[in-house]
Amino acid sequence: MTPPAIASLRAHIRALERPAARPGGLLPFGLPALDQALPEGGLARGALHEIAGGGASPHLAPAATLFAAGILARLEAPVLWCATTPDLFAPGLAQAGLHPDRVLHAWLPDDRSVLLAMEEALRHPGLAAVLGELDKLGMTASRRLGLAAEKSGVTALALRRPRGTADPLPTAAATRWRVTALPSAPLPSPGIGRAQWRLELLRCRGGEPRTWLVEACDAQGRLALSPLLPGRALGAAAIRAA
Amino acid sequence: MVTSVNAAAAARGLAPGMPLAEAQALHPGLEVAEADPQADAQALRALAAWCLRLSPLAAPSPPDGIWIDVTGAAHLAGGEAPLLARLTARLAQAGTTARAALAGTPGCAHALARYGQANAIVPPGGEPAALRPLTVAALRLDPGTVAALRRLGFETIGALLDAPRAPLARRFGAAPLRRLDQALGRAPEPIEPILPPSLCRARLGFPEPIATAEDLARATARLAERLCDKLRARGLGATRLELIFQRTDGSAAIQRIGTAAPTRDAAHLTRLLQPKIEQIDPGFGIEHATLAASVTTRLSAAQPPSPLAATQAAPDLAPLIDTLANRLGEDRLFRLRPVESDLPERSLARLPPLAPPAGTSWPAPLPRPVRLFEPPRPIEAIALLPDAPPASFTWRRRTHRVRRADGPERIYGEWWTRPEEAQTVRDYFQVEDEDGARFWLFRRGDGEDPATGDLAWFLHGLFA
C-alpha cells in the first residue's frame, strides 16, 4: 500500500504527463489483483502496450500471442493484426474469443511496413486496436505509435518477436508485459489442463513492476489467477518455488 | 505499291513493298483495295478500345500494334497464358489475324509479337535472353538504320548487346541504343492509354507548364473534386483511377490507385493520390493532367443517418483499407473465414478485407494452436504404438520430455481433394514439456496399418 501523499503526487505527475483526458478509457482485466497494480485501474486504451514472450523461444512467443488475442477479444470493434511471418493461426486466436470477422490481417514484408501500417491504422477511430508483430522497436518508433494511439483512443499492442538474443531496447510503451508458460497442474486423469502462465508487468508508467501466476485466457479472453497460489502477487522466491 | 497483303495473297508470293503493277502481272485476278491510313488508324483505336476489357490500360501502337498493360489484370483471365490465348482466339473469331506477346517492357513485347514465337511470354528479367536471337529489325528502327546495321554484320539484337556502346552511338546515333534500353527496361517507356469516350474523367490544362510537387498536389485535389462531381451526377463510384500527367515533350507519367469499395469522396481520393505524386517525374513541366475513373460501379446517393437510429452504424473501414492497400500492396490485407476441413492448414480461407462478415467461427471444442508451421516441421519422437503420446521428442536439436499430453485426435485425409489422401491418417497430440511449453504434434499413420502413413512425427504448431 502506498501512502496517500505519494499516490497524490503520482496522480499529479500523471496529469502533467498527459494533460488531456484519455479518449479511449480503460480495459480492465477483470482481476482485481491485476487491475489494482495498474495506475488507472486497468489497461489504458489509447496507449501503446508491449508484450513479449519468455521461455525458450521468445521469437515464437505463443503464450504472448494468446495473451494479446485475449486483450483484443475483450474489445469490441474490429482490430488490425500486422505480421511479418505467416505462422499465425487464426483458429487458435478464436479460442481466446477473437472472432475471425473482427480481425483484419495484414501480412507485411518487414518491421518498417508494420510500423507504417500501425501508425496509419492508429489514426482510424473505427478500429478498437492495432497489433503489430515486431522484431525491433526503438524509442522513436514507439513514441510515434504511442502518440498516434493517444490521439485517436485506439489501443496499440506491440507483440515482440525478437530474432536475436540481444536485450530489448527501451521503448516509450505505457506498459511492458512478459508472458512465460509454466508447467500446468497435474490432472487426476491423463490429459492436459488449462495452461499456467507467469505474467510479469516489467514496466509500467506510474506503477511498479509486478508478477502474477495466472491461468491462460479462456474462451472469452479472460485470465484467472492460478489456484496454485491464489490471489497474491509473487516475489522472486515464490516464482522459483513454483 | 502494295502496303499490305492477306494470308491468301502472301501464300502466292505477294509481299508488302512490291510495286502494284508487278503484283497484278503475277496474278491478274488480284483484288486490290486503296490503302487508307487514316481509316486504319481509326480502326486500330477502336480495336484498342475493345482491348480495354482486358485491362484499363490499352493504347494503339501505330501502324499495326496495340499495347495492353495487363499489370495486375492477368489473374482475372486465369493467368498470363490463358489471357493471351483468349485474346488471340477472340480476335481470330472477329476475323482479325493477330500475334501476341507478353513481356515486362513495351519494347520487348513489341519485338516478340512481330518476330518471336506466337503467344510468347517472357518471365520477369528474361528480356535480354528473349531478345538476343531476334533480328535487329525488331527494335523499331527506321529501315535505313536496320540496313546499315546489317551491312556491318549486326544481324541479331544479341550482337548489338555485345558490342561496345560508345562506337555504336557514334556510328548510328542514339536511336538504336535508346530502343535497346527501352526494350530491356533500362529506359522508361510509358504508354499513353486511350480513354474510352464514356469514361468518367476530369481534365485540367495549365497555361504555364507546372513542375513543383505543391502545384501537382493542388492540381490533383482539383481534379479529384471535379471527377467526384461527375461521378455523383452519374450515380457512380470509382474503384480504379488513373492519374495521367502529360509532359511538355509529349510523354506521360501515369499513376494508378485502387479502392476497396466504390467511392466518390474527393478528400479520400486526394489522400490516396497524394503519396503517388511524389513518384512523378515532371520532366520539363506538365502541360495537362487527367484523372480518369477507369473502373466504376453503381453507387447510390448516401442517405444521411437518422438521428433516431438507436444503433451506431459499423465504422467505415474503407478509407483505412484503401490507404494501407495503396501504400503497402493490395493483396497484403485480408480477413479469414473458416472452411469446413479437418486438416488444419485447409481450415481457413482468405476474404477481401471488406467482405461481409461470415458470421461463423471454428468449432470451439477442438484444441487449436496459435502458431502453425507450414509445412509441418519433422521431429524425432519416441512413442509407444499405436496410440500413446510421445514420451519425448527432439526439435531443433533440443530434446523435450513430455510431462502431460492429450490425444490422439485422428484426422483423416480428404480423398475428395487429392486422391493420394484416400487412406492417410494423422494422429494429433497436444503435449506439454517439462518447462510448460505446449506443442501440437502429429504422427503420419494410425500406428497399425502401414497404408495410412509412414509413422513419421511432425511438429505442426505451438499452443499458448
XYZ file of C-alpha atoms in Angstrom:
706
model
C 0.000 0.000 0.000
C 1.376 3.369 -0.947
C 0.992 6.339 1.397
C -1.628 8.857 0.269
C 0.952 11.605 -0.238
C 2.846 9.543 -2.793
C -0.356 8.479 -4.507
C -1.472 12.073 -4.934
C 1.964 13.051 -6.176
C 1.774 10.278 -8.745
C -1.634 11.432 -9.897
C -0.216 14.896 -10.255
C 2.715 13.682 -12.346
C 0.340 11.667 -14.499
C -1.751 14.760 -15.115
C 1.387 16.628 -16.158
C 2.434 13.832 -18.464
C -0.925 13.654 -20.185
C -2.885 16.876 -19.941
C -5.921 15.821 -21.960
C -8.319 13.173 -20.764
C -7.797 9.780 -22.330
C -10.289 9.435 -25.170
C -10.427 5.651 -25.097
C -10.949 4.872 -21.448
C -9.866 1.681 -19.791
C -9.891 -2.020 -20.399
C -9.829 -3.805 -17.037
C -8.603 -7.398 -16.872
C -11.469 -8.155 -14.524
C -8.993 -9.475 -11.971
C -8.663 -7.061 -9.038
C -5.131 -8.270 -8.339
C -4.007 -7.180 -11.823
C -6.144 -4.095 -12.226
C -5.037 -2.608 -8.891
C -1.404 -2.802 -9.935
C -2.114 -0.636 -12.977
C -2.188 3.067 -12.143
C -5.541 3.695 -13.767
C -7.202 0.504 -12.624
C -6.937 -1.314 -15.944
C -5.123 -1.409 -19.236
C -5.250 2.093 -20.723
C -6.843 2.302 -24.170
C -5.310 4.813 -26.491
C -1.797 3.848 -25.439
C 0.975 1.550 -26.605
C 1.458 -1.690 -24.685
C 4.318 -4.033 -25.286
C 4.004 -7.783 -24.913
C 6.897 -10.208 -25.095
C 7.205 -13.935 -24.672
C 9.514 -15.545 -22.158
C 10.927 -19.047 -22.059
C 12.966 -20.944 -24.588
C 11.611 -19.457 -27.829
C 10.828 -15.759 -27.427
C 10.627 -15.432 -31.206
C 7.637 -17.760 -31.456
C 6.066 -16.368 -28.265
C 2.886 -18.489 -28.313
C 1.778 -17.515 -24.791
C 2.303 -13.814 -25.504
C 0.283 -14.233 -28.718
C -2.688 -15.726 -26.890
C -2.403 -13.119 -24.115
C -2.605 -10.387 -26.777
C -5.504 -12.160 -28.509
C -7.312 -12.235 -25.159
C -6.923 -8.468 -24.798
C -8.218 -7.923 -28.343
C -11.099 -10.335 -27.764
C -12.378 -8.263 -24.840
C -12.565 -5.136 -27.023
C -15.494 -4.642 -29.347
C -14.732 -3.049 -32.722
C -12.569 -4.586 -35.494
C -8.859 -4.952 -34.886
C -5.893 -4.958 -37.250
C -3.230 -7.652 -36.798
C 0.029 -6.909 -38.665
C 2.526 -9.745 -39.026
C 5.678 -10.416 -40.989
C 5.689 -14.218 -40.647
C 2.896 -16.450 -41.926
C 2.722 -18.664 -38.814
C -0.254 -17.010 -37.099
C -3.131 -19.498 -36.868
C -6.490 -17.771 -36.635
C -8.417 -20.786 -35.246
C -6.098 -20.568 -32.228
C -6.922 -16.891 -31.746
C -10.627 -17.720 -31.982
C -10.174 -19.953 -28.929
C -9.459 -16.851 -26.871
C -12.727 -15.374 -28.118
C -11.300 -13.346 -31.003
C -13.893 -13.917 -33.737
C -12.438 -14.067 -37.283
C -14.959 -11.492 -38.533
C -13.386 -8.924 -36.247
C -9.792 -9.383 -37.352
C -8.292 -7.644 -40.321
C -4.960 -9.256 -41.156
C -2.036 -7.537 -42.803
C 0.857 -9.698 -43.895
C 3.788 -7.367 -44.490
C 7.369 -7.802 -45.679
C 9.268 -6.177 -42.789
C 9.186 -4.286 -39.495
C 9.244 -0.960 -41.296
C 5.985 -1.653 -43.107
C 4.452 -2.956 -39.866
C 5.285 0.334 -38.129
C 3.956 2.284 -41.099
C 0.713 0.303 -41.204
C 0.283 0.538 -37.414
C 0.734 4.285 -37.345
C -1.667 4.771 -40.230
C -4.269 2.451 -38.701
C -3.951 4.022 -35.251
C -5.324 7.235 -36.688
C -8.524 5.453 -37.611
C -11.064 5.610 -34.786
C -13.140 2.816 -36.357
C -10.675 0.248 -35.033
C -10.545 -0.911 -31.440
C -6.892 -1.870 -31.518
C -3.916 -2.356 -33.756
C -1.444 -5.133 -33.067
C 1.954 -5.357 -34.710
C 4.367 -8.279 -34.504
C 7.750 -6.599 -34.276
C 11.316 -7.815 -34.117
C 12.819 -4.455 -33.200
C 11.135 -1.447 -31.672
C 13.071 1.644 -30.691
C 12.350 4.729 -28.637
C 11.363 6.958 -31.571
C 9.092 4.446 -33.266
C 7.345 3.526 -30.022
C 6.884 7.180 -29.139
C 5.219 7.806 -32.517
C 2.898 4.822 -32.042
C 2.046 5.985 -28.522
C 1.195 9.488 -29.705
C -0.942 8.211 -32.569
C -2.794 5.907 -30.155
C -3.327 8.704 -27.640
C -4.826 10.969 -30.278
C -7.435 8.538 -31.554
C -8.061 6.380 -28.498
C -7.180 3.242 -30.464
C -5.134 0.779 -28.415
C -1.728 -0.185 -29.794
C -0.148 -3.522 -28.958
C 3.415 -4.385 -29.899
C 3.893 -8.153 -29.841
C 7.643 -8.554 -29.649
C 9.200 -11.350 -31.677
C 12.942 -10.839 -31.336
C 15.097 -12.755 -33.794
C 18.305 -12.350 -31.838
C 19.121 -12.783 -28.183
C 20.131 -9.170 -27.596
C 18.425 -7.312 -24.742
C 15.468 -5.291 -25.991
C 15.969 -1.558 -26.360
C 14.000 0.698 -24.033
C 10.731 1.895 -25.519
C 8.143 4.526 -24.746
C 5.366 1.960 -24.213
C 2.950 2.611 -21.352
C 3.300 -0.953 -20.097
C 5.581 -3.842 -20.909
C 4.485 -7.406 -20.225
C 6.224 -10.746 -20.395
C 4.290 -13.976 -20.588
C 6.048 -17.266 -19.883
C 4.489 -20.715 -19.911
C 4.782 -22.690 -16.673
C 4.151 -26.395 -16.096
C 0.438 -26.861 -15.542
C -1.158 -28.536 -12.561
C -1.485 -32.309 -12.850
C -4.997 -33.555 -13.521
C -6.496 -36.515 -11.689
C -6.698 -38.387 -15.017
C -4.342 -38.375 -18.011
C -4.745 -35.261 -20.084
C -3.784 -31.655 -20.204
C -5.360 -28.851 -18.176
C -5.643 -25.114 -18.589
C -2.206 -23.633 -19.258
C -0.420 -21.731 -16.493
C 1.496 -18.561 -17.194
C 3.889 -16.385 -15.305
C 2.657 -12.895 -16.176
C 5.206 -10.189 -15.487
C 4.484 -6.498 -15.634
C 8.073 -5.467 -16.325
C 7.492 -1.794 -16.778
C 4.525 0.421 -16.121
C 4.291 4.164 -16.400
C 3.148 5.344 -12.975
C 3.177 1.866 -11.483
C 5.566 -0.755 -10.208
C 6.735 -3.995 -11.761
C 4.766 -7.000 -10.527
C 4.477 -10.690 -11.221
C 1.461 -12.992 -11.062
C 0.739 -16.606 -11.689
C -2.306 -16.823 -13.924
C -4.304 -19.352 -15.878
C -4.338 -18.805 -19.655
C -7.135 -16.980 -21.459
C -10.494 -18.752 -21.535
C -12.911 -18.708 -24.474
C -13.819 -15.084 -23.710
C -10.215 -13.927 -23.419
C -10.311 -13.679 -19.618
C -7.427 -14.617 -17.388
C -7.833 -16.187 -13.973
C -5.486 -16.214 -11.016
C -3.759 -19.502 -10.668
C -5.213 -21.712 -7.942
C -1.669 -22.833 -7.145
C -1.055 -19.606 -5.212
C -4.341 -17.776 -5.128
C -4.841 -14.081 -5.016
C -1.393 -12.747 -4.403
C 1.436 -11.340 -6.350
C 4.689 -13.212 -6.184
C 8.181 -12.283 -5.235
C 11.147 -13.822 -6.982
C 11.496 -16.542 -4.357
C 7.936 -17.685 -4.784
C 8.398 -17.975 -8.552
C 11.378 -20.191 -8.085
C 9.381 -22.340 -5.711
C 6.578 -22.606 -8.230
C 2.864 -0.093 -104.254
C 1.495 -2.919 -102.137
C 1.222 -1.847 -98.485
C -0.418 -4.919 -97.022
C -1.493 -8.412 -98.093
C -3.807 -11.016 -96.621
C -2.841 -14.604 -95.889
C -4.030 -15.966 -99.242
C -2.042 -13.378 -101.181
C 1.049 -13.939 -99.044
C 0.819 -17.665 -99.863
C 1.073 -16.789 -103.542
C 4.292 -14.865 -103.102
C 2.966 -11.341 -102.778
C 4.586 -9.108 -100.160
C 4.284 -5.545 -98.967
C 6.690 -3.212 -100.756
C 6.121 -4.804 -104.161
C 5.020 -2.456 -106.960
C 1.295 -2.880 -107.659
C 1.845 -3.429 -111.385
C 4.148 -6.369 -110.685
C 1.626 -7.924 -108.297
C -1.175 -7.582 -110.826
C 1.032 -9.060 -113.525
C 1.692 -12.105 -111.316
C -1.974 -12.616 -110.504
C -4.306 -10.922 -112.963
C -7.427 -11.661 -110.846
C -5.977 -9.861 -107.814
C -8.440 -7.889 -105.714
C -6.986 -4.505 -104.904
C -8.244 -2.008 -102.355
C -6.938 1.515 -101.925
C -4.858 1.990 -98.769
C -6.491 4.345 -96.280
C -4.027 5.041 -93.473
C -6.459 7.301 -91.666
C -9.213 4.682 -91.565
C -6.593 2.145 -90.476
C -5.560 4.337 -87.592
C -9.174 4.801 -86.590
C -9.847 1.080 -86.738
C -6.743 0.493 -84.620
C -8.020 2.930 -81.999
C -11.375 1.182 -81.983
C -9.641 -2.167 -81.556
C -7.548 -0.729 -78.700
C -10.762 0.463 -77.056
C -12.126 -3.068 -77.382
C -8.979 -4.332 -75.632
C -9.887 -2.215 -72.612
C -11.976 -5.169 -71.486
C -8.726 -6.946 -70.612
C -7.119 -4.113 -68.733
C -7.891 -0.485 -68.034
C -4.707 0.484 -69.882
C -4.515 -0.068 -73.619
C -3.021 2.072 -76.342
C -2.704 1.840 -80.125
C 0.888 1.497 -81.319
C 0.636 2.612 -84.967
C 0.697 1.412 -87.633
C -0.324 -2.110 -86.699
C 0.033 -2.803 -82.984
C -1.780 -2.402 -79.712
C -0.211 -2.237 -76.292
C -2.153 -3.588 -73.379
C -0.743 -3.111 -69.882
C -2.029 -6.173 -68.037
C -0.148 -5.448 -64.793
C -2.424 -6.693 -62.041
C -5.119 -7.751 -64.506
C -3.841 -11.105 -65.778
C -5.285 -13.082 -62.863
C -8.785 -12.027 -63.920
C -8.381 -14.120 -67.062
C -6.861 -17.045 -65.164
C -3.205 -16.162 -65.724
C -0.986 -14.783 -68.441
C -1.038 -17.715 -70.876
C -4.862 -18.124 -70.856
C -5.166 -14.367 -71.286
C -3.060 -14.350 -74.453
C -4.780 -17.452 -75.817
C -8.208 -15.958 -75.205
C -7.239 -12.641 -76.727
C -5.916 -14.124 -79.988
C -8.833 -16.565 -80.224
C -11.378 -13.762 -79.801
C -9.610 -11.651 -82.417
C -9.467 -14.593 -84.832
C -13.225 -15.108 -84.406
C -13.703 -11.478 -85.370
C -11.597 -12.032 -88.490
C -8.514 -10.237 -87.284
C -5.181 -12.005 -87.606
C -3.137 -11.142 -84.550
C 0.091 -12.163 -82.912
C 0.532 -11.548 -79.219
C 3.439 -11.495 -76.792
C 3.725 -10.604 -73.151
C 6.865 -9.069 -71.635
C 7.985 -6.714 -68.919
C 8.580 -3.794 -71.284
C 6.531 -2.451 -74.208
C 9.614 -2.607 -76.453
C 10.259 -6.275 -75.768
C 6.610 -7.227 -76.213
C 6.556 -5.241 -79.464
C 9.577 -7.120 -80.809
C 8.377 -10.580 -79.774
C 4.862 -10.080 -81.130
C 6.322 -9.399 -84.555
C 9.467 -11.533 -84.684
C 9.190 -14.078 -81.858
C 7.159 -17.207 -81.298
C 3.382 -16.957 -81.220
C 1.992 -16.073 -77.780
C 5.461 -15.753 -76.238
C 5.551 -14.922 -72.528
C 8.787 -13.521 -71.124
C 9.321 -14.197 -67.412
C 10.351 -11.151 -65.326
C 14.005 -10.339 -66.043
C 14.043 -12.631 -69.096
C 14.007 -9.791 -71.603
C 17.690 -9.950 -72.674
C 17.521 -13.709 -73.265
C 14.281 -13.389 -75.216
C 15.583 -10.570 -77.401
C 19.031 -11.970 -78.216
C 18.054 -14.280 -81.120
C 15.769 -11.704 -82.772
C 16.812 -9.679 -85.795
C 17.764 -6.026 -85.316
C 14.684 -5.082 -87.343
C 12.659 -5.969 -84.234
C 13.929 -2.855 -82.479
C 11.540 -0.349 -84.107
C 14.290 1.399 -86.117
C 13.924 3.095 -89.458
C 14.773 0.836 -92.435
C 17.957 2.850 -93.209
C 19.422 2.170 -89.780
C 18.466 -1.502 -89.993
C 20.175 -1.840 -93.372
C 23.288 -0.037 -92.104
C 23.454 -2.285 -89.041
C 23.117 -5.363 -91.228
C 25.900 -4.144 -93.526
C 28.217 -4.025 -90.538
C 27.274 -7.551 -89.518
C 24.820 -6.803 -86.723
C 22.207 -9.400 -87.601
C 20.704 -10.079 -84.186
C 19.941 -7.994 -81.125
C 22.391 -10.214 -79.249
C 25.238 -8.953 -81.445
C 24.158 -5.405 -80.678
C 24.045 -6.161 -76.955
C 27.610 -7.483 -77.002
C 29.027 -4.538 -78.956
C 30.561 -1.587 -77.071
C 28.018 1.200 -76.744
C 30.098 4.298 -77.474
C 31.121 3.402 -81.067
C 27.551 2.295 -81.803
C 26.206 5.653 -80.704
C 28.840 7.469 -82.801
C 28.053 5.475 -85.899
C 24.251 5.145 -85.741
C 23.119 7.943 -83.454
C 21.212 7.498 -80.211
C 18.200 5.667 -81.681
C 19.410 2.022 -81.595
C 20.697 2.320 -78.036
C 17.538 4.077 -76.861
C 15.340 1.380 -78.392
C 17.590 -1.288 -76.901
C 17.354 0.299 -73.447
C 13.604 0.655 -73.757
C 13.217 -2.970 -74.728
C 15.365 -4.072 -71.785
C 13.619 -1.802 -69.322
C 16.705 0.344 -68.716
C 14.942 3.388 -70.102
C 11.329 4.129 -69.270
C 8.696 3.990 -71.960
C 5.297 4.949 -70.631
C 2.433 4.013 -72.855
C -0.205 6.615 -73.238
C -3.532 4.912 -72.737
C -6.617 5.721 -74.698
C -9.614 6.529 -72.605
C -12.956 5.376 -73.933
C -15.282 8.312 -74.503
C -17.819 7.089 -71.968
C -15.206 7.118 -69.204
C -15.729 9.474 -66.298
C -12.765 11.806 -66.265
C -11.610 15.261 -65.325
C -9.015 17.186 -67.293
C -7.033 20.216 -66.343
C -4.808 22.226 -68.700
C -2.184 24.644 -67.452
C -1.362 27.949 -69.192
C 2.223 27.511 -67.970
C 3.771 24.057 -67.504
C 3.882 23.143 -63.813
C 6.604 21.095 -62.153
C 6.694 21.576 -58.371
C 5.214 18.980 -56.070
C 2.900 21.569 -54.475
C 1.431 22.528 -57.846
C 0.917 18.900 -58.782
C -0.776 18.265 -55.445
C -3.072 21.250 -55.904
C -3.939 20.157 -59.429
C -4.659 16.629 -58.199
C -7.000 17.912 -55.498
C -8.891 19.992 -58.083
C -9.119 17.012 -60.439
C -10.436 14.800 -57.653
C -13.168 17.320 -56.845
C -14.243 17.641 -60.467
C -14.175 13.896 -61.037
C -16.260 13.279 -57.926
C -18.833 15.810 -59.102
C -19.127 13.943 -62.382
C -19.333 10.580 -60.639
C -22.077 11.930 -58.379
C -24.027 13.226 -61.378
C -23.907 9.768 -62.948
C -24.546 7.877 -59.702
C -21.229 6.040 -59.907
C -18.380 5.283 -57.555
C -14.803 4.635 -58.685
C -12.734 1.617 -57.697
C -9.777 2.176 -60.062
C -8.343 5.513 -61.057
C -5.580 6.623 -63.416
C -3.819 9.895 -62.885
C -2.093 10.952 -66.100
C 0.287 13.894 -66.327
C 1.132 14.947 -69.872
C 4.632 16.418 -70.084
C 5.605 19.208 -72.487
C 7.698 16.777 -74.527
C 4.647 14.642 -75.261
C 5.444 11.813 -72.870
C 3.169 10.949 -69.992
C 3.589 9.988 -66.354
C 0.900 7.653 -65.090
C -0.009 6.619 -61.558
C -2.761 4.240 -60.616
C -4.698 3.714 -57.424
C -7.442 1.339 -56.409
C -10.072 1.428 -53.717
C -11.647 -1.477 -51.866
C -15.145 -0.019 -52.038
C -16.549 2.317 -54.699
C -16.046 5.899 -53.682
C -16.640 9.448 -54.860
C -15.249 11.195 -51.814
C -12.855 13.822 -53.162
C -10.987 14.248 -49.870
C -10.405 10.483 -49.639
C -9.196 10.238 -53.240
C -6.878 13.182 -52.747
C -5.379 11.482 -49.686
C -4.803 8.303 -51.689
C -3.279 10.150 -54.646
C -1.026 12.407 -52.579
C 1.771 9.837 -51.930
C 1.749 8.874 -55.628
C 2.548 12.424 -56.678
C 5.944 12.166 -55.028
C 6.826 9.415 -57.509
C 6.050 11.527 -60.554
C 8.928 12.952 -62.554
C 7.614 16.176 -64.080
C 10.424 16.379 -66.670
C 10.408 19.794 -68.290
C 6.957 20.546 -66.972
C 3.407 19.207 -67.047
C 1.047 20.662 -69.633
C -2.172 18.996 -68.686
C -3.399 16.443 -66.228
C -6.225 13.931 -66.409
C -7.839 11.921 -63.655
C -9.959 9.113 -65.033
C -12.121 6.599 -63.206
C -11.251 3.530 -65.268
C -13.418 1.121 -63.289
C -16.661 2.311 -61.783
C -19.690 0.708 -60.204
C -23.105 1.995 -59.310
C -23.175 3.836 -56.001
C -26.472 5.168 -54.733
C -26.700 8.539 -53.063
C -25.743 8.410 -49.426
C -28.642 8.632 -47.036
C -27.968 10.889 -44.075
C -28.082 8.843 -40.884
C -31.290 9.169 -38.972
C -30.868 10.859 -35.600
C -33.433 8.424 -34.214
C -31.396 5.347 -35.081
C -30.511 3.725 -31.815
C -27.653 1.573 -33.014
C -24.499 3.122 -34.315
C -23.575 2.094 -37.826
C -20.491 -0.093 -38.190
C -17.445 2.119 -38.625
C -16.472 2.521 -42.234
C -13.076 0.908 -42.664
C -12.860 1.513 -46.416
C -10.742 4.698 -46.209
C -8.197 2.983 -43.967
C -8.068 -0.141 -46.115
C -7.549 1.931 -49.268
C -4.746 3.903 -47.687
C -2.974 0.755 -46.490
C -3.564 -1.160 -49.724
C -2.220 1.630 -51.908
C 0.850 2.110 -49.740
C 1.705 -1.478 -48.917
C 0.168 -3.569 -51.684
C -3.349 -4.697 -52.383
C -3.066 -8.384 -51.567
C -1.427 -7.805 -48.190
C -4.698 -7.065 -46.436
C -7.279 -9.759 -45.869
C -9.674 -11.332 -43.435
C -10.052 -15.038 -42.771
C -13.077 -17.239 -42.733
C -13.473 -20.822 -41.539
C -13.529 -23.581 -44.129
C -15.040 -26.918 -43.301
C -11.950 -29.043 -43.423
C -10.444 -31.208 -40.705
C -6.929 -30.601 -41.965
C -5.752 -27.543 -40.057
C -3.855 -25.984 -42.955
C -7.019 -26.110 -45.076
C -9.406 -24.883 -42.404
C -9.225 -21.222 -43.377
C -9.558 -19.113 -46.491
C -8.794 -15.523 -47.264
C -11.507 -12.971 -47.817
C -11.193 -9.455 -49.190
C -10.856 -7.000 -46.303
C -14.324 -5.528 -46.788
C -16.218 -8.760 -47.423
C -19.411 -9.099 -45.389
C -18.870 -10.927 -42.090
C -19.035 -14.687 -42.462
C -20.659 -14.992 -39.058
C -19.073 -18.351 -38.323
C -16.015 -19.324 -36.357
C -14.118 -22.575 -35.985
C -15.623 -25.351 -33.860
C -14.687 -24.396 -30.303
C -14.074 -27.708 -28.530
C -11.154 -28.787 -30.734
C -7.840 -27.515 -29.373
C -6.038 -25.439 -31.984
C -2.624 -23.747 -31.595
C -1.945 -20.027 -32.040
C 1.106 -20.629 -34.221
C 1.047 -23.132 -37.075
C 4.090 -24.279 -39.021
C 3.537 -24.756 -42.721
C 4.917 -27.152 -43.804
C 4.992 -29.120 -40.528
C 8.485 -29.463 -39.044
C 9.869 -33.010 -38.940
C 10.889 -34.129 -35.447
C 12.321 -37.234 -33.804
C 9.906 -38.717 -31.291
C 9.799 -41.746 -29.063
C 6.327 -43.160 -28.547
C 4.550 -46.423 -27.908
C 2.411 -47.710 -30.749
C -0.405 -47.493 -31.605
C -1.901 -44.549 -29.769
C 0.278 -43.389 -26.886
C 1.604 -39.820 -26.951
C 5.368 -39.456 -27.381
C 7.466 -39.711 -24.218
C 9.985 -37.266 -25.620
C 10.793 -35.564 -28.885
C 13.661 -33.627 -30.439
C 13.105 -30.408 -32.333
C 15.901 -28.085 -33.470
C 18.496 -30.215 -31.621
C 16.690 -29.782 -28.295
C 15.042 -32.716 -26.587
C 11.753 -32.047 -24.854
C 10.485 -34.515 -22.272
C 6.734 -34.782 -22.397
C 5.093 -34.335 -18.992
C 1.421 -34.118 -19.918
C -0.385 -34.988 -23.106
C -3.796 -35.157 -24.655
C -4.827 -37.102 -27.715
C -4.903 -38.588 -30.179
C -7.240 -36.515 -32.319
C -7.448 -38.510 -35.509
C -7.710 -36.541 -38.735
C -8.354 -38.360 -41.986
C -7.064 -37.334 -45.376
C -9.512 -35.755 -47.770
C -9.757 -38.107 -50.728
C -12.091 -35.670 -52.462
C -9.315 -33.062 -52.524
C -6.418 -35.299 -53.547
C -6.780 -38.984 -54.421
C -3.463 -39.768 -52.680
C -5.060 -38.865 -49.366
C -7.703 -41.596 -49.616
C -6.195 -43.686 -46.826
C -3.903 -41.334 -44.969
C -4.389 -40.572 -41.296
C -2.793 -38.104 -38.930
C -2.900 -38.631 -35.161
C -2.557 -35.303 -33.364
C -1.357 -34.931 -29.766
C -1.245 -31.849 -27.598
C 1.774 -32.212 -25.318
C 3.397 -30.144 -22.584
C 7.121 -30.367 -21.896
C 8.894 -30.031 -18.560
C 9.019 -26.198 -18.925
C 5.305 -25.872 -19.577
C 5.675 -25.143 -23.315
C 2.874 -26.769 -25.291
C 3.226 -28.331 -28.716
C 0.935 -29.803 -31.327
C 2.499 -32.953 -32.736
C 1.207 -35.467 -35.186
C 2.203 -38.842 -36.456
C 1.568 -39.846 -40.048
C -0.418 -43.058 -39.871
C -2.634 -44.746 -37.303
C 0.208 -46.875 -35.940
C -1.244 -50.159 -37.166
C -1.927 -50.104 -40.890
C 1.152 -49.051 -42.940
C -1.145 -47.812 -45.731
C -2.271 -44.943 -43.514
C 1.162 -43.392 -43.124
C 4.864 -43.999 -42.536
C 4.818 -43.225 -38.772
C 6.997 -40.132 -39.138
C 6.451 -37.458 -36.474
C 5.949 -33.762 -37.094
C 5.568 -30.598 -35.073
C 2.657 -28.677 -36.546
C 2.050 -25.838 -34.127
C 2.541 -24.228 -30.744
C -0.093 -23.769 -28.087
C -0.043 -20.964 -25.587
